[in-house]
């Protein structure tokens, strides 16, 4: 069973192709990261998942069934552009949004209060939204997306603009929800968060899928051919044939290996040469590096020049 | 349907709770009554009190005119008498350009050539400001009345006979109620209708823009359809308007049924009838739906209040046309022009309603006006819903006409 399944969807606005042949699948209980540079079609893809826009071709399935608006009561959505009624009280606002998602008033009120407690904004419930800080407003909208206990949670840039304490509070909440078996899709530019949180990712660039799969599979596609080492002693071992490229910053060296298997041999060669090695680390490429490489490839290096903000 | 009601309920409660709503509910009728009543009061009581000079060689005529102008029925001017000579003219001309002098103008009377039969003197008036219409009007009236009295007295009539001859006639209309009060009520209702349709039409557009600029609808559209959002919004804002109008009409009905109105209008006649109230409410509902569906499209097309201001002529122009047609309808409420104009859907809420309170309109005309409005509302809503559906998701630049036409084709 899958929570979301997109099958070769395509969307064209007038002359601009926003999304082209995108397919992806989100399983229950996964944290799914939707990545891509600005204007790559992330928001359009999300909007097609929840029926805000209709794809020109291709199919959207929610909860193993063809898209149906009634399924939207099982989806919680936090849009990238935060929006709340400025003059409305927080609690009224939450109850109203809860009711729109199919809750009755009493349940909506009860859950709003307990969520506000959990998100540490209980003293703001009787204030108007315009009196609150941006971070507080974001938490309120976060709550609004979760009130009806959705099975699919879609969050566009959920952590942007939050201080580290609150970002962690939200992150932990999302992790709890994943433990309960909910599927969570979020888009972000922060690769360190994706690396920490996500089980699976999809990277889109210029409306096309360039990379997807579970985090482990994606990383496995990239060889562990980089070594960082800290040493004291002669640096003659850096001439080892297994090293394709070496940069030595007086005792801290970054190596790119010709063959990932050569790492042990190089370490042995260094020790034999009497070098004191205080750190030797074989590193996998970071998601950020993969991101930049793939996006750059999709644009073609010539026209890439600074269009991507990772 | 559940969603539409939720949206409408939120819209209604948030608006009715504001101080602005309560202030407008009290203030608008007071202002309207004040404007119409006050305007009428000043028009009827205004007396010209300018300071002028009369230059004439005929001293009897001059004194007579001075007397009429200083203590006449609708003037209490200050009048100086002068004898004609080139020096007088030079002095008066100089006084007219002097900022310290209060002289508003002078009337130069040139005597008729002697011997001519029934000859009249000729008059020329030189004023400080060419725009002083009321002084000129009063002068014309007074001069002709003085001339008539003189001419009658030279034909041998006594002063008292002349007075009784020139007495104005007063027609008693109390049998059919005070026409002035009935007219005043219709007039107030016309402006009230103009205000509320404009106000609530704009409120619909503003409410859409508010959601658009605050991006609230991104959340809303994740659960409900744009059409439901639009319907809820129009219903909610409309219900607020209906509440306000309802309060006014109830107050008016209460006032009419108590002694307050009777003491003003005369016993046995009501200021505002139940029929007038019912028609006002009905025409408000239809007028609001018509204008707010136009406003909804405008709101969806624009990104800010400022941009909306540029487009609100689409709401103002039809309403202003009704205003321009109003004198025609007052003069001849049953003329072909009046009947056709009041059937135009954009004008019916104002003009047909006005005619209904002034005259006996055929019931088929009233029926037809409602049918035409309903058809127009359906057509505009069809277009607006399409513009709204696409427009609310568009930010940034204002769409041009070809783009809007393309939006209509999206389903």
mmCIF file of C-alpha atoms in Angstrom, chain B residues 36 179-194 197 273 275-284 321-334 338-339 341-343 347-361 365-366 369-370 373:
data_model
loop_
_atom_site.group_PDB
_atom_site.id
_atom_site.type_symbol
_atom_site.label_atom_id
_atom_site.label_comp_id
_atom_site.label_asym_id
_atom_site.label_seq_id
_atom_site.Cartn_x
_atom_site.Cartn_y
_atom_site.Cartn_z
ATOM 1 C CA UNK B 36 -30.962 65.067 2.852
ATOM 2 C CA UNK B 179 -45.552 64.585 -0.220
ATOM 3 C CA UNK B 180 -42.385 66.256 0.930
ATOM 4 C CA UNK B 181 -41.869 63.700 3.704
ATOM 5 C CA UNK B 182 -42.649 60.756 1.404
ATOM 6 C CA UNK B 183 -40.257 62.112 -1.156
ATOM 7 C CA UNK B 184 -37.629 62.659 1.510
ATOM 8 C CA UNK B 185 -37.980 59.052 2.701
ATOM 9 C CA UNK B 186 -37.612 57.711 -0.853
ATOM 10 C CA UNK B 187 -34.623 59.946 -1.376
ATOM 11 C CA UNK B 188 -32.924 58.810 1.834
ATOM 12 C CA UNK B 189 -33.554 55.186 0.869
ATOM 13 C CA UNK B 190 -32.033 55.740 -2.556
ATOM 14 C CA UNK B 191 -28.783 57.000 -1.058
ATOM 15 C CA UNK B 192 -28.832 54.353 1.637
ATOM 16 C CA UNK B 193 -29.091 51.686 -1.058
ATOM 17 C CA UNK B 194 -26.262 53.295 -2.994
ATOM 18 C CA UNK B 197 -24.371 48.149 -2.229
ATOM 19 C CA UNK B 273 -44.538 51.759 4.567
ATOM 20 C CA UNK B 275 -44.059 47.647 1.207
ATOM 21 C CA UNK B 276 -41.140 50.036 1.014
ATOM 22 C CA UNK B 277 -39.276 48.075 3.672
ATOM 23 C CA UNK B 278 -39.856 44.740 1.955
ATOM 24 C CA UNK B 279 -38.795 46.065 -1.433
ATOM 25 C CA UNK B 280 -35.743 47.699 0.052
ATOM 26 C CA UNK B 281 -34.616 44.394 1.560
ATOM 27 C CA UNK B 282 -35.336 42.470 -1.659
ATOM 28 C CA UNK B 283 -33.571 44.942 -3.914
ATOM 29 C CA UNK B 284 -30.669 45.073 -1.508
ATOM 30 C CA UNK B 321 -25.230 56.378 -13.810
ATOM 31 C CA UNK B 322 -28.198 55.738 -11.535
ATOM 32 C CA UNK B 323 -27.364 58.945 -9.722
ATOM 33 C CA UNK B 324 -27.343 60.864 -13.018
ATOM 34 C CA UNK B 325 -30.691 59.368 -14.006
ATOM 35 C CA UNK B 326 -32.279 60.253 -10.692
ATOM 36 C CA UNK B 327 -33.472 63.781 -11.690
ATOM 37 C CA UNK B 328 -35.183 62.290 -14.775
ATOM 38 C CA UNK B 329 -36.990 59.765 -12.611
ATOM 39 C CA UNK B 330 -38.042 62.371 -10.074
ATOM 40 C CA UNK B 331 -39.457 64.573 -12.833
ATOM 41 C CA UNK B 332 -41.340 61.791 -14.633
ATOM 42 C CA UNK B 333 -41.272 58.486 -12.769
ATOM 43 C CA UNK B 334 -43.481 56.796 -15.384
ATOM 44 C CA UNK B 338 -37.534 55.896 -16.392
ATOM 45 C CA UNK B 339 -39.175 52.553 -17.055
ATOM 46 C CA UNK B 341 -33.608 52.558 -17.077
ATOM 47 C CA UNK B 342 -35.097 50.961 -14.007
ATOM 48 C CA UNK B 343 -35.187 47.587 -15.783
ATOM 49 C CA UNK B 347 -29.776 50.045 -12.074
ATOM 50 C CA UNK B 348 -32.841 48.163 -10.838
ATOM 51 C CA UNK B 349 -31.807 47.979 -7.187
ATOM 52 C CA UNK B 350 -31.565 51.759 -7.041
ATOM 53 C CA UNK B 351 -33.984 53.062 -9.638
ATOM 54 C CA UNK B 352 -36.798 50.500 -9.555
ATOM 55 C CA UNK B 353 -36.801 50.626 -5.790
ATOM 56 C CA UNK B 354 -36.987 54.411 -5.966
ATOM 57 C CA UNK B 355 -39.866 54.287 -8.420
ATOM 58 C CA UNK B 356 -41.716 51.783 -6.256
ATOM 59 C CA UNK B 357 -41.743 54.223 -3.372
ATOM 60 C CA UNK B 358 -42.667 57.206 -5.545
ATOM 61 C CA UNK B 359 -45.347 55.932 -7.865
ATOM 62 C CA UNK B 360 -47.498 52.910 -8.686
ATOM 63 C CA UNK B 361 -45.238 50.605 -10.698
ATOM 64 C CA UNK B 365 -42.254 45.551 -14.297
ATOM 65 C CA UNK B 366 -41.156 44.669 -10.771
ATOM 66 C CA UNK B 369 -36.622 43.503 -12.969
ATOM 67 C CA UNK B 370 -36.056 40.612 -10.564
ATOM 68 C CA UNK B 373 -31.261 40.656 -12.223
#
